[in-house]
Amino acid sequence: MVSSHTLFISAIEPSANIHLKALAQEMDSITKQQHITLEIVGIFDNDVFSGCSNIQAHSSYDLRAFSAMAFIDVIKKVFFYKRVNLEMIALAKTCQKALLIDSSSFHIPLAKGLKGSGVEVVYYILPQVWAWKSWRAKEIERICNRLCAILPFELSMYPNAVQQNRAQYVGHPLLDELPIDSPLPRTQEIVFMPGSRQGEIKKIFPIFAQVAKQLHEPKILVAPSHFATLSKEELQNIYGEEIKEFTLSFDATKALQTCKFAFICSGTATLQAALLQAPFVLAYTMRPIEYHIVKFFVKLKVVGLANILYQGACNQQAGKSDQKLHTELIQDDLTPQNLLDSYHNFDCATYTKNAQTLRAYLQHGSSHNVARILLTNLTHLR
């Protein structure tokens, strides 16, 4: 006999849906073994569940409705989020469990609305309370039933939940998503990744373009995958005339698998590069007033996720040590000459060894553990 169960999932960011795809495949595999069907409701990219034979999924909203709007529409956006939040609370209350992925500004209010309803709230990819707003950790412990940490050191922020077996390190999703065990030969290509937001690109790409002019190797510009639908003219409006000097790619993983070196804007791409053992330097700049505000609130000595995790792997306080896996060039230090010096002076042997230490620290992917947390008690899975 085939039984059916309903699960609520909220994943409003494109990055969250990348992680959800691996999780969907794992849940589909388990439901086949258990001879059950699973209905998924909430907010997510419906395509994530394509190919899943035992899962029926229907998202209440198109993810494009949650994309950043123009400044003049900020007020409308706030009211939209509040309205949708109330709708999702009501929908989640019809389910036994709710999975919330990242996006704390949307999901913490949602979790609060489910407190006391009998719905088991599982939070996956936790807010970065270790970087700032540490006071939120107690609130998250209080309003969520299960906490799925993807960074090993995060657990220290939730001592009560750990003691009560409500918080655990589940692994890191990139270890499910990257072809780490299938290395490809390195080429002479130099990769440039100036970010995914147009504001970042406007500031960082012109500096990268100056660096590219000094290098003789083939140059690859990695653009965000959602830029793939843009015309040449639209891309040129974003990047400028210098885009013509690069070969364009929308596949960051393939580029990092095979490149000789990469210049990367701060973000998850730094961890992708480290796990794929691609040599790189982190480059980031912002408006001075924004930089000083961030520096005031965020008390970290390094900003790259790969560096932060590497410090944890070395049994140091993550983000608070001077030890680094890779160079970071921030604000005034971000100059073409400093980028070129980082490239020419890079110690590949030491970097490769340290990147392996980071890889071992993360241990394994997260999808299997999260799937079991979601399906245990929802089905007869033990």
mmCIF file of C-alpha atoms in Angstrom:
data_model
loop_
_atom_site.group_PDB
_atom_site.id
_atom_site.type_symbol
_atom_site.label_atom_id
_atom_site.label_comp_id
_atom_site.label_asym_id
_atom_site.label_seq_id
_atom_site.Cartn_x
_atom_site.Cartn_y
_atom_site.Cartn_z
ATOM 1 C CA MET A 1 0.000 0.000 0.000
ATOM 2 C CA VAL A 2 1.313 3.460 -0.925
ATOM 3 C CA SER A 3 0.841 6.254 1.642
ATOM 4 C CA SER A 4 1.031 10.003 1.021
ATOM 5 C CA HIS A 5 2.488 12.810 3.146
ATOM 6 C CA THR A 6 2.695 16.587 2.751
ATOM 7 C CA LEU A 7 5.767 18.692 3.519
ATOM 8 C CA PHE A 8 6.120 22.479 3.477
ATOM 9 C CA ILE A 9 9.328 23.955 1.998
ATOM 10 C CA SER A 10 10.324 27.608 1.681
ATOM 11 C CA ALA A 11 13.365 28.428 -0.479
ATOM 12 C CA ILE A 12 12.976 31.914 -1.926
ATOM 13 C CA GLU A 13 16.556 32.467 -3.176
ATOM 14 C CA PRO A 14 18.047 30.906 -6.337
ATOM 15 C CA SER A 15 21.063 29.695 -4.327
ATOM 16 C CA ALA A 16 18.767 27.917 -1.854
ATOM 17 C CA ASN A 17 17.115 26.071 -4.736
ATOM 18 C CA ILE A 18 20.472 24.804 -5.967
ATOM 19 C CA HIS A 19 20.899 23.122 -2.586
ATOM 20 C CA LEU A 20 17.265 21.994 -2.612
ATOM 21 C CA LYS A 21 17.789 20.118 -5.879
ATOM 22 C CA ALA A 22 20.242 17.663 -4.328
ATOM 23 C CA LEU A 23 17.945 17.305 -1.332
ATOM 24 C CA ALA A 24 14.970 16.591 -3.621
ATOM 25 C CA GLN A 25 16.825 13.751 -5.310
ATOM 26 C CA GLU A 26 17.734 12.250 -1.937
ATOM 27 C CA MET A 27 14.139 12.481 -0.675
ATOM 28 C CA ASP A 28 12.857 10.903 -3.889
ATOM 29 C CA SER A 29 15.237 7.979 -3.429
ATOM 30 C CA ILE A 30 14.117 7.424 0.172
ATOM 31 C CA THR A 31 10.404 7.662 -0.652
ATOM 32 C CA LYS A 32 10.837 5.012 -3.341
ATOM 33 C CA GLN A 33 12.409 2.679 -0.806
ATOM 34 C CA GLN A 34 9.612 3.398 1.691
ATOM 35 C CA HIS A 35 6.827 3.008 -0.918
ATOM 36 C CA ILE A 36 5.326 6.411 -0.161
ATOM 37 C CA THR A 37 4.526 9.520 -2.148
ATOM 38 C CA LEU A 38 5.399 13.004 -0.951
ATOM 39 C CA GLU A 39 3.569 16.215 -1.728
ATOM 40 C CA ILE A 40 5.612 19.428 -1.431
ATOM 41 C CA VAL A 41 3.955 22.823 -0.971
ATOM 42 C CA GLY A 42 5.390 26.281 -0.231
ATOM 43 C CA ILE A 43 7.774 28.492 -2.217
ATOM 44 C CA PHE A 44 10.535 27.053 -4.405
ATOM 45 C CA ASP A 45 11.548 26.499 -8.015
ATOM 46 C CA ASN A 46 9.247 23.774 -9.374
ATOM 47 C CA ASP A 47 12.020 22.607 -11.721
ATOM 48 C CA VAL A 48 14.015 21.426 -8.702
ATOM 49 C CA PHE A 49 11.659 18.453 -8.435
ATOM 50 C CA SER A 50 11.581 17.562 -12.129
ATOM 51 C CA GLY A 51 12.541 13.922 -12.535
ATOM 52 C CA CYS A 52 11.313 12.982 -9.049
ATOM 53 C CA SER A 53 8.852 10.113 -9.528
ATOM 54 C CA ASN A 54 7.587 9.895 -5.943
ATOM 55 C CA ILE A 55 7.296 13.623 -5.232
ATOM 56 C CA GLN A 56 4.582 15.986 -6.389
ATOM 57 C CA ALA A 57 5.545 19.638 -5.893
ATOM 58 C CA HIS A 58 3.619 22.856 -6.377
ATOM 59 C CA SER A 59 5.065 26.256 -5.498
ATOM 60 C CA SER A 60 2.661 29.033 -4.513
ATOM 61 C CA TYR A 61 4.855 31.732 -6.076
ATOM 62 C CA ASP A 62 7.309 32.275 -8.899
ATOM 63 C CA LEU A 63 10.733 33.040 -7.416
ATOM 64 C CA ARG A 64 11.013 36.128 -9.610
ATOM 65 C CA ALA A 65 8.459 37.782 -7.331
ATOM 66 C CA PHE A 66 11.115 37.790 -4.593
ATOM 67 C CA SER A 67 13.954 39.273 -6.646
ATOM 68 C CA ALA A 68 15.368 42.651 -5.645
ATOM 69 C CA MET A 69 13.172 45.531 -6.703
ATOM 70 C CA ALA A 70 14.046 49.145 -7.441
ATOM 71 C CA PHE A 71 14.493 51.471 -4.464
ATOM 72 C CA ILE A 72 11.190 53.198 -5.174
ATOM 73 C CA ASP A 73 9.405 49.857 -4.652
ATOM 74 C CA VAL A 74 10.962 49.042 -1.271
ATOM 75 C CA ILE A 75 7.774 49.859 0.658
ATOM 76 C CA LYS A 76 5.737 47.669 -1.684
ATOM 77 C CA LYS A 77 8.265 44.872 -1.178
ATOM 78 C CA VAL A 78 7.955 45.036 2.615
ATOM 79 C CA PHE A 79 4.171 44.718 2.471
ATOM 80 C CA PHE A 80 4.450 41.934 -0.122
ATOM 81 C CA TYR A 81 6.794 39.941 2.130
ATOM 82 C CA LYS A 82 4.479 40.366 5.120
ATOM 83 C CA ARG A 83 1.439 39.251 3.151
ATOM 84 C CA VAL A 84 3.197 36.218 1.702
ATOM 85 C CA ASN A 85 4.602 35.353 5.121
ATOM 86 C CA LEU A 86 1.107 35.182 6.594
ATOM 87 C CA GLU A 87 -0.066 33.056 3.650
ATOM 88 C CA MET A 88 2.829 30.636 4.104
ATOM 89 C CA ILE A 89 2.240 30.349 7.850
ATOM 90 C CA ALA A 90 -1.355 29.309 7.150
ATOM 91 C CA LEU A 91 -0.232 26.845 4.459
ATOM 92 C CA ALA A 92 2.536 25.354 6.615
ATOM 93 C CA LYS A 93 0.056 24.729 9.431
ATOM 94 C CA THR A 94 -1.647 22.164 7.195
ATOM 95 C CA CYS A 95 1.594 20.125 7.148
ATOM 96 C CA GLN A 96 3.430 18.063 9.745
ATOM 97 C CA LYS A 97 6.843 19.568 9.013
ATOM 98 C CA ALA A 98 8.230 22.784 7.527
ATOM 99 C CA LEU A 99 11.691 23.174 5.993
ATOM 100 C CA LEU A 100 13.076 26.722 5.872
ATOM 101 C CA ILE A 101 16.235 27.292 3.796
ATOM 102 C CA ASP A 102 18.473 30.349 4.377
ATOM 103 C CA SER A 103 16.876 33.871 3.945
ATOM 104 C CA SER A 104 16.590 34.719 7.650
ATOM 105 C CA SER A 105 14.693 38.006 7.170
ATOM 106 C CA PHE A 106 11.812 36.031 5.645
ATOM 107 C CA HIS A 107 12.083 32.764 7.548
ATOM 108 C CA ILE A 108 12.551 33.896 11.141
ATOM 109 C CA PRO A 109 9.123 35.637 11.118
ATOM 110 C CA LEU A 110 7.688 32.536 9.430
ATOM 111 C CA ALA A 111 9.135 30.275 12.132
ATOM 112 C CA LYS A 112 7.731 32.592 14.830
ATOM 113 C CA GLY A 113 4.291 32.268 13.256
ATOM 114 C CA LEU A 114 4.519 28.469 13.444
ATOM 115 C CA LYS A 115 5.657 28.354 17.076
ATOM 116 C CA GLY A 116 3.151 26.419 19.149
ATOM 117 C CA SER A 117 1.189 25.192 16.098
ATOM 118 C CA GLY A 118 2.409 21.626 16.312
ATOM 119 C CA VAL A 119 4.348 21.935 13.047
ATOM 120 C CA GLU A 120 7.959 20.771 13.338
ATOM 121 C CA VAL A 121 10.145 23.599 11.988
ATOM 122 C CA VAL A 122 13.474 22.517 10.455
ATOM 123 C CA TYR A 123 15.929 25.330 9.597
ATOM 124 C CA TYR A 124 18.593 24.431 7.013
ATOM 125 C CA ILE A 125 21.491 26.800 6.171
ATOM 126 C CA LEU A 126 21.373 28.867 9.332
ATOM 127 C CA PRO A 127 21.753 32.652 9.648
ATOM 128 C CA GLN A 128 25.375 33.759 10.102
ATOM 129 C CA VAL A 129 24.973 34.680 13.768
ATOM 130 C CA TRP A 130 28.653 33.863 14.304
ATOM 131 C CA ALA A 131 29.521 36.915 12.162
ATOM 132 C CA TRP A 132 27.050 39.415 13.575
ATOM 133 C CA LYS A 133 23.740 39.648 15.458
ATOM 134 C CA SER A 134 24.807 36.795 17.744
ATOM 135 C CA TRP A 135 21.781 37.524 19.944
ATOM 136 C CA ARG A 136 19.562 35.963 17.265
ATOM 137 C CA ALA A 137 20.911 32.505 18.125
ATOM 138 C CA LYS A 138 18.757 32.203 21.266
ATOM 139 C CA GLU A 139 15.692 33.271 19.322
ATOM 140 C CA ILE A 140 16.378 30.717 16.585
ATOM 141 C CA GLU A 141 16.849 27.997 19.221
ATOM 142 C CA ARG A 142 13.498 28.940 20.745
ATOM 143 C CA ILE A 143 11.345 29.078 17.602
ATOM 144 C CA CYS A 144 12.824 26.155 15.616
ATOM 145 C CA ASN A 145 12.580 22.459 16.415
ATOM 146 C CA ARG A 146 15.587 21.281 14.405
ATOM 147 C CA LEU A 147 18.696 23.184 13.307
ATOM 148 C CA CYS A 148 20.744 21.841 10.397
ATOM 149 C CA ALA A 149 24.190 23.468 10.442
ATOM 150 C CA ILE A 150 26.341 23.394 7.287
ATOM 151 C CA LEU A 151 29.397 24.891 9.022
ATOM 152 C CA PRO A 152 30.842 22.720 11.830
ATOM 153 C CA PHE A 153 31.686 25.646 14.125
ATOM 154 C CA GLU A 154 28.116 26.993 13.986
ATOM 155 C CA LEU A 155 26.978 24.527 16.628
ATOM 156 C CA SER A 156 28.790 26.472 19.356
ATOM 157 C CA MET A 157 26.182 29.222 18.919
ATOM 158 C CA TYR A 158 23.320 26.858 19.852
ATOM 159 C CA PRO A 159 24.420 25.029 23.042
ATOM 160 C CA ASN A 160 20.897 24.330 24.315
ATOM 161 C CA ALA A 161 19.726 22.866 21.006
ATOM 162 C CA VAL A 162 22.881 20.741 20.793
ATOM 163 C CA GLN A 163 22.377 19.429 24.325
ATOM 164 C CA GLN A 164 18.759 18.580 23.473
ATOM 165 C CA ASN A 165 19.817 16.840 20.221
ATOM 166 C CA ARG A 166 17.890 19.418 18.194
ATOM 167 C CA ALA A 167 20.958 20.805 16.400
ATOM 168 C CA GLN A 168 23.551 18.937 14.380
ATOM 169 C CA TYR A 169 26.169 19.431 11.712
ATOM 170 C CA VAL A 170 24.603 17.812 8.643
ATOM 171 C CA GLY A 171 27.479 18.350 6.197
ATOM 172 C CA HIS A 172 27.993 20.955 3.505
ATOM 173 C CA PRO A 173 25.753 21.051 0.399
ATOM 174 C CA LEU A 174 28.641 21.872 -1.947
ATOM 175 C CA LEU A 175 30.060 18.407 -1.307
ATOM 176 C CA ASP A 176 26.873 17.016 -2.890
ATOM 177 C CA GLU A 177 26.935 19.431 -5.799
ATOM 178 C CA LEU A 178 30.571 19.729 -6.920
ATOM 179 C CA PRO A 179 32.461 17.039 -8.893
ATOM 180 C CA ILE A 180 35.215 16.982 -6.279
ATOM 181 C CA ASP A 181 36.121 13.347 -6.865
ATOM 182 C CA SER A 182 36.288 13.788 -10.650
ATOM 183 C CA PRO A 183 39.196 16.196 -11.242
ATOM 184 C CA LEU A 184 39.926 17.488 -14.726
ATOM 185 C CA PRO A 185 43.310 18.493 -16.175
ATOM 186 C CA ARG A 186 44.274 22.108 -15.506
ATOM 187 C CA THR A 187 44.545 24.430 -18.506
ATOM 188 C CA GLN A 188 46.348 27.772 -18.857
ATOM 189 C CA GLU A 189 43.070 29.674 -18.559
ATOM 190 C CA ILE A 190 42.695 32.516 -16.057
ATOM 191 C CA VAL A 191 39.201 32.898 -14.623
ATOM 192 C CA PHE A 192 37.620 36.185 -13.555
ATOM 193 C CA MET A 193 34.498 36.152 -11.343
ATOM 194 C CA PRO A 194 33.483 39.747 -10.495
ATOM 195 C CA GLY A 195 30.284 38.808 -8.648
ATOM 196 C CA SER A 196 26.614 38.316 -9.405
ATOM 197 C CA ARG A 197 25.180 41.710 -8.447
ATOM 198 C CA GLN A 198 25.440 44.527 -10.939
ATOM 199 C CA GLY A 199 26.752 46.893 -8.252
ATOM 200 C CA GLU A 200 29.646 44.518 -7.546
ATOM 201 C CA ILE A 201 30.358 44.040 -11.229
ATOM 202 C CA LYS A 202 30.495 47.797 -11.899
ATOM 203 C CA LYS A 203 33.122 48.245 -9.198
ATOM 204 C CA ILE A 204 35.211 45.105 -9.553
ATOM 205 C CA PHE A 205 35.180 44.157 -13.240
ATOM 206 C CA PRO A 206 37.056 47.307 -14.434
ATOM 207 C CA ILE A 207 39.876 46.383 -12.029
ATOM 208 C CA PHE A 208 39.863 42.800 -13.283
ATOM 209 C CA ALA A 209 39.958 44.083 -16.870
ATOM 210 C CA GLN A 210 43.143 46.014 -16.087
ATOM 211 C CA VAL A 211 44.690 42.829 -14.695
ATOM 212 C CA ALA A 212 43.631 40.833 -17.753
ATOM 213 C CA LYS A 213 45.487 43.241 -20.049
ATOM 214 C CA GLN A 214 48.742 42.308 -18.289
ATOM 215 C CA LEU A 215 48.289 38.565 -18.737
ATOM 216 C CA HIS A 216 48.985 36.534 -21.868
ATOM 217 C CA GLU A 217 47.006 33.426 -20.889
ATOM 218 C CA PRO A 218 43.430 32.808 -22.153
ATOM 219 C CA LYS A 219 40.946 34.784 -20.072
ATOM 220 C CA ILE A 220 37.526 33.468 -19.019
ATOM 221 C CA LEU A 221 34.840 35.757 -17.623
ATOM 222 C CA VAL A 222 32.354 33.771 -15.539
ATOM 223 C CA ALA A 223 28.948 35.436 -15.472
ATOM 224 C CA PRO A 224 26.033 34.322 -13.244
ATOM 225 C CA SER A 225 24.031 31.502 -14.797
ATOM 226 C CA HIS A 226 20.872 33.624 -14.840
ATOM 227 C CA PHE A 227 22.671 36.050 -17.197
ATOM 228 C CA ALA A 228 22.694 33.343 -19.873
ATOM 229 C CA THR A 229 19.376 34.587 -21.282
ATOM 230 C CA LEU A 230 20.690 38.124 -21.815
ATOM 231 C CA SER A 231 21.692 39.441 -25.230
ATOM 232 C CA LYS A 232 25.235 40.541 -26.096
ATOM 233 C CA GLU A 233 24.109 44.146 -25.867
ATOM 234 C CA GLU A 234 22.600 43.632 -22.411
ATOM 235 C CA LEU A 235 25.746 41.945 -21.164
ATOM 236 C CA GLN A 236 27.888 44.731 -22.562
ATOM 237 C CA ASN A 237 25.733 47.284 -20.745
ATOM 238 C CA ILE A 238 26.461 45.470 -17.496
ATOM 239 C CA TYR A 239 30.168 44.777 -17.951
ATOM 240 C CA GLY A 240 31.275 47.480 -20.379
ATOM 241 C CA GLU A 241 33.369 47.394 -23.537
ATOM 242 C CA GLU A 242 36.081 45.268 -21.899
ATOM 243 C CA ILE A 243 33.835 42.205 -22.005
ATOM 244 C CA LYS A 244 34.981 41.716 -25.611
ATOM 245 C CA GLU A 245 38.453 40.797 -24.345
ATOM 246 C CA PHE A 246 37.171 37.691 -22.545
ATOM 247 C CA THR A 247 35.682 34.337 -23.408
ATOM 248 C CA LEU A 248 32.327 34.221 -21.670
ATOM 249 C CA SER A 249 31.219 31.301 -19.493
ATOM 250 C CA PHE A 250 28.101 30.704 -17.397
ATOM 251 C CA ASP A 251 29.454 27.513 -15.792
ATOM 252 C CA ALA A 252 31.450 28.452 -12.688
ATOM 253 C CA THR A 253 32.078 24.836 -11.691
ATOM 254 C CA LYS A 254 33.613 23.841 -15.041
ATOM 255 C CA ALA A 255 35.706 27.012 -15.124
ATOM 256 C CA LEU A 256 37.084 26.432 -11.627
ATOM 257 C CA GLN A 257 37.708 22.752 -12.340
ATOM 258 C CA THR A 258 40.086 23.472 -15.186
ATOM 259 C CA CYS A 259 41.576 26.959 -14.694
ATOM 260 C CA LYS A 260 45.156 27.781 -13.849
ATOM 261 C CA PHE A 261 44.137 30.610 -11.497
ATOM 262 C CA ALA A 262 41.024 32.603 -10.555
ATOM 263 C CA PHE A 263 40.283 36.157 -9.419
ATOM 264 C CA ILE A 264 37.078 35.909 -7.388
ATOM 265 C CA CYS A 265 34.683 38.372 -5.821
ATOM 266 C CA SER A 266 33.874 37.409 -2.230
ATOM 267 C CA GLY A 267 31.115 34.831 -1.844
ATOM 268 C CA THR A 268 30.369 31.121 -1.956
ATOM 269 C CA ALA A 269 32.542 30.938 -5.092
ATOM 270 C CA THR A 270 35.623 31.153 -2.865
ATOM 271 C CA LEU A 271 34.601 27.928 -1.129
ATOM 272 C CA GLN A 272 33.779 26.334 -4.485
ATOM 273 C CA ALA A 273 37.269 27.196 -5.683
ATOM 274 C CA ALA A 274 38.924 25.837 -2.544
ATOM 275 C CA LEU A 275 37.015 22.543 -2.702
ATOM 276 C CA LEU A 276 37.957 22.178 -6.370
ATOM 277 C CA GLN A 277 41.545 23.169 -5.443
ATOM 278 C CA ALA A 278 41.570 26.024 -7.934
ATOM 279 C CA PRO A 279 44.240 28.600 -6.943
ATOM 280 C CA PHE A 280 42.644 32.020 -6.420
ATOM 281 C CA VAL A 281 42.670 35.397 -4.744
ATOM 282 C CA LEU A 282 39.606 37.066 -3.210
ATOM 283 C CA ALA A 283 38.863 40.620 -4.362
ATOM 284 C CA TYR A 284 36.190 42.916 -2.983
ATOM 285 C CA THR A 285 35.355 46.587 -2.679
ATOM 286 C CA MET A 286 32.318 48.663 -1.760
ATOM 287 C CA ARG A 287 31.461 52.278 -1.132
ATOM 288 C CA PRO A 288 33.579 53.649 1.760
ATOM 289 C CA ILE A 289 30.579 54.438 3.950
ATOM 290 C CA GLU A 290 29.215 50.894 3.460
ATOM 291 C CA TYR A 291 32.624 49.434 4.250
ATOM 292 C CA HIS A 292 32.920 51.323 7.538
ATOM 293 C CA ILE A 293 29.388 50.364 8.570
ATOM 294 C CA VAL A 294 30.057 46.688 7.860
ATOM 295 C CA LYS A 295 33.411 46.854 9.625
ATOM 296 C CA PHE A 296 31.721 48.343 12.698
ATOM 297 C CA PHE A 297 29.106 45.600 12.987
ATOM 298 C CA VAL A 298 30.976 42.554 11.627
ATOM 299 C CA LYS A 299 34.033 41.791 13.768
ATOM 300 C CA LEU A 300 35.878 39.401 11.464
ATOM 301 C CA LYS A 301 39.518 39.434 10.424
ATOM 302 C CA VAL A 302 38.760 37.579 7.174
ATOM 303 C CA VAL A 303 35.678 37.729 4.945
ATOM 304 C CA GLY A 304 36.115 34.792 2.565
ATOM 305 C CA LEU A 305 34.096 31.708 3.491
ATOM 306 C CA ALA A 306 37.011 29.450 2.550
ATOM 307 C CA ASN A 307 39.306 31.359 4.940
ATOM 308 C CA ILE A 308 36.700 31.331 7.711
ATOM 309 C CA LEU A 309 36.216 27.567 7.398
ATOM 310 C CA TYR A 310 39.948 26.938 7.101
ATOM 311 C CA GLN A 311 40.478 28.662 10.445
ATOM 312 C CA GLY A 312 37.846 26.362 11.950
ATOM 313 C CA ALA A 313 39.655 23.385 10.415
ATOM 314 C CA CYS A 314 42.828 24.565 12.158
ATOM 315 C CA ASN A 315 41.012 24.629 15.529
ATOM 316 C CA GLN A 316 41.009 28.404 15.627
ATOM 317 C CA GLN A 317 38.072 30.727 16.225
ATOM 318 C CA ALA A 318 36.523 30.924 12.775
ATOM 319 C CA GLY A 319 36.859 34.355 11.211
ATOM 320 C CA LYS A 320 38.827 35.764 14.127
ATOM 321 C CA SER A 321 42.334 34.493 13.311
ATOM 322 C CA ASP A 322 45.060 35.871 11.039
ATOM 323 C CA GLN A 323 45.690 32.482 9.402
ATOM 324 C CA LYS A 324 44.550 32.267 5.787
ATOM 325 C CA LEU A 325 44.090 29.690 3.071
ATOM 326 C CA HIS A 326 44.212 32.394 0.398
ATOM 327 C CA THR A 327 44.905 36.112 -0.016
ATOM 328 C CA GLU A 328 42.128 38.669 0.476
ATOM 329 C CA LEU A 329 42.402 42.073 -1.186
ATOM 330 C CA ILE A 330 39.749 44.378 0.255
ATOM 331 C CA GLN A 331 39.000 48.067 -0.387
ATOM 332 C CA ASP A 332 42.245 50.099 -0.779
ATOM 333 C CA ASP A 333 44.282 46.883 -1.103
ATOM 334 C CA LEU A 334 42.332 45.961 -4.223
ATOM 335 C CA THR A 335 44.580 47.256 -6.996
ATOM 336 C CA PRO A 336 45.628 45.706 -10.318
ATOM 337 C CA GLN A 337 49.234 45.467 -9.136
ATOM 338 C CA ASN A 338 48.321 43.680 -5.905
ATOM 339 C CA LEU A 339 46.175 41.222 -7.845
ATOM 340 C CA LEU A 340 49.023 40.534 -10.257
ATOM 341 C CA ASP A 341 51.477 40.089 -7.377
ATOM 342 C CA SER A 342 49.115 37.588 -5.733
ATOM 343 C CA TYR A 343 48.951 35.634 -8.962
ATOM 344 C CA HIS A 344 52.683 35.599 -9.664
ATOM 345 C CA ASN A 345 53.666 34.797 -6.050
ATOM 346 C CA PHE A 346 51.050 32.122 -5.386
ATOM 347 C CA ASP A 347 52.321 29.033 -3.499
ATOM 348 C CA CYS A 348 50.338 26.237 -5.154
ATOM 349 C CA ALA A 349 51.860 23.379 -3.133
ATOM 350 C CA THR A 350 50.966 24.879 0.252
ATOM 351 C CA TYR A 351 47.548 25.948 -0.977
ATOM 352 C CA THR A 352 46.695 22.448 -2.251
ATOM 353 C CA LYS A 353 47.701 20.869 1.050
ATOM 354 C CA ASN A 354 45.644 23.364 3.061
ATOM 355 C CA ALA A 355 42.655 23.013 0.737
ATOM 356 C CA GLN A 356 42.675 19.285 1.463
ATOM 357 C CA THR A 357 42.571 20.100 5.190
ATOM 358 C CA LEU A 358 39.494 22.249 4.579
ATOM 359 C CA ARG A 359 37.860 19.491 2.529
ATOM 360 C CA ALA A 360 38.399 16.951 5.333
ATOM 361 C CA TYR A 361 36.946 19.389 7.885
ATOM 362 C CA LEU A 362 33.607 19.525 6.033
ATOM 363 C CA GLN A 363 33.516 15.712 5.911
ATOM 364 C CA HIS A 364 30.533 15.046 3.620
ATOM 365 C CA GLY A 365 27.499 16.478 1.863
ATOM 366 C CA SER A 366 24.318 17.443 3.654
ATOM 367 C CA SER A 367 21.415 16.183 1.528
ATOM 368 C CA HIS A 368 21.276 12.650 2.943
ATOM 369 C CA ASN A 369 21.184 13.794 6.577
ATOM 370 C CA VAL A 370 18.632 16.556 5.944
ATOM 371 C CA ALA A 371 16.401 14.176 3.978
ATOM 372 C CA ARG A 372 16.364 11.702 6.862
ATOM 373 C CA ILE A 373 15.561 14.480 9.356
ATOM 374 C CA LEU A 374 12.615 15.555 7.198
ATOM 375 C CA LEU A 375 11.267 12.072 6.541
ATOM 376 C CA THR A 376 11.789 10.526 9.984
ATOM 377 C CA ASN A 377 8.446 10.417 11.819
ATOM 378 C CA LEU A 378 6.803 11.916 8.711
ATOM 379 C CA THR A 379 6.953 8.312 7.482
ATOM 380 C CA HIS A 380 7.932 5.123 9.311
ATOM 381 C CA LEU A 381 11.604 5.840 8.492
ATOM 382 C CA ARG A 382 13.977 5.288 11.431
#
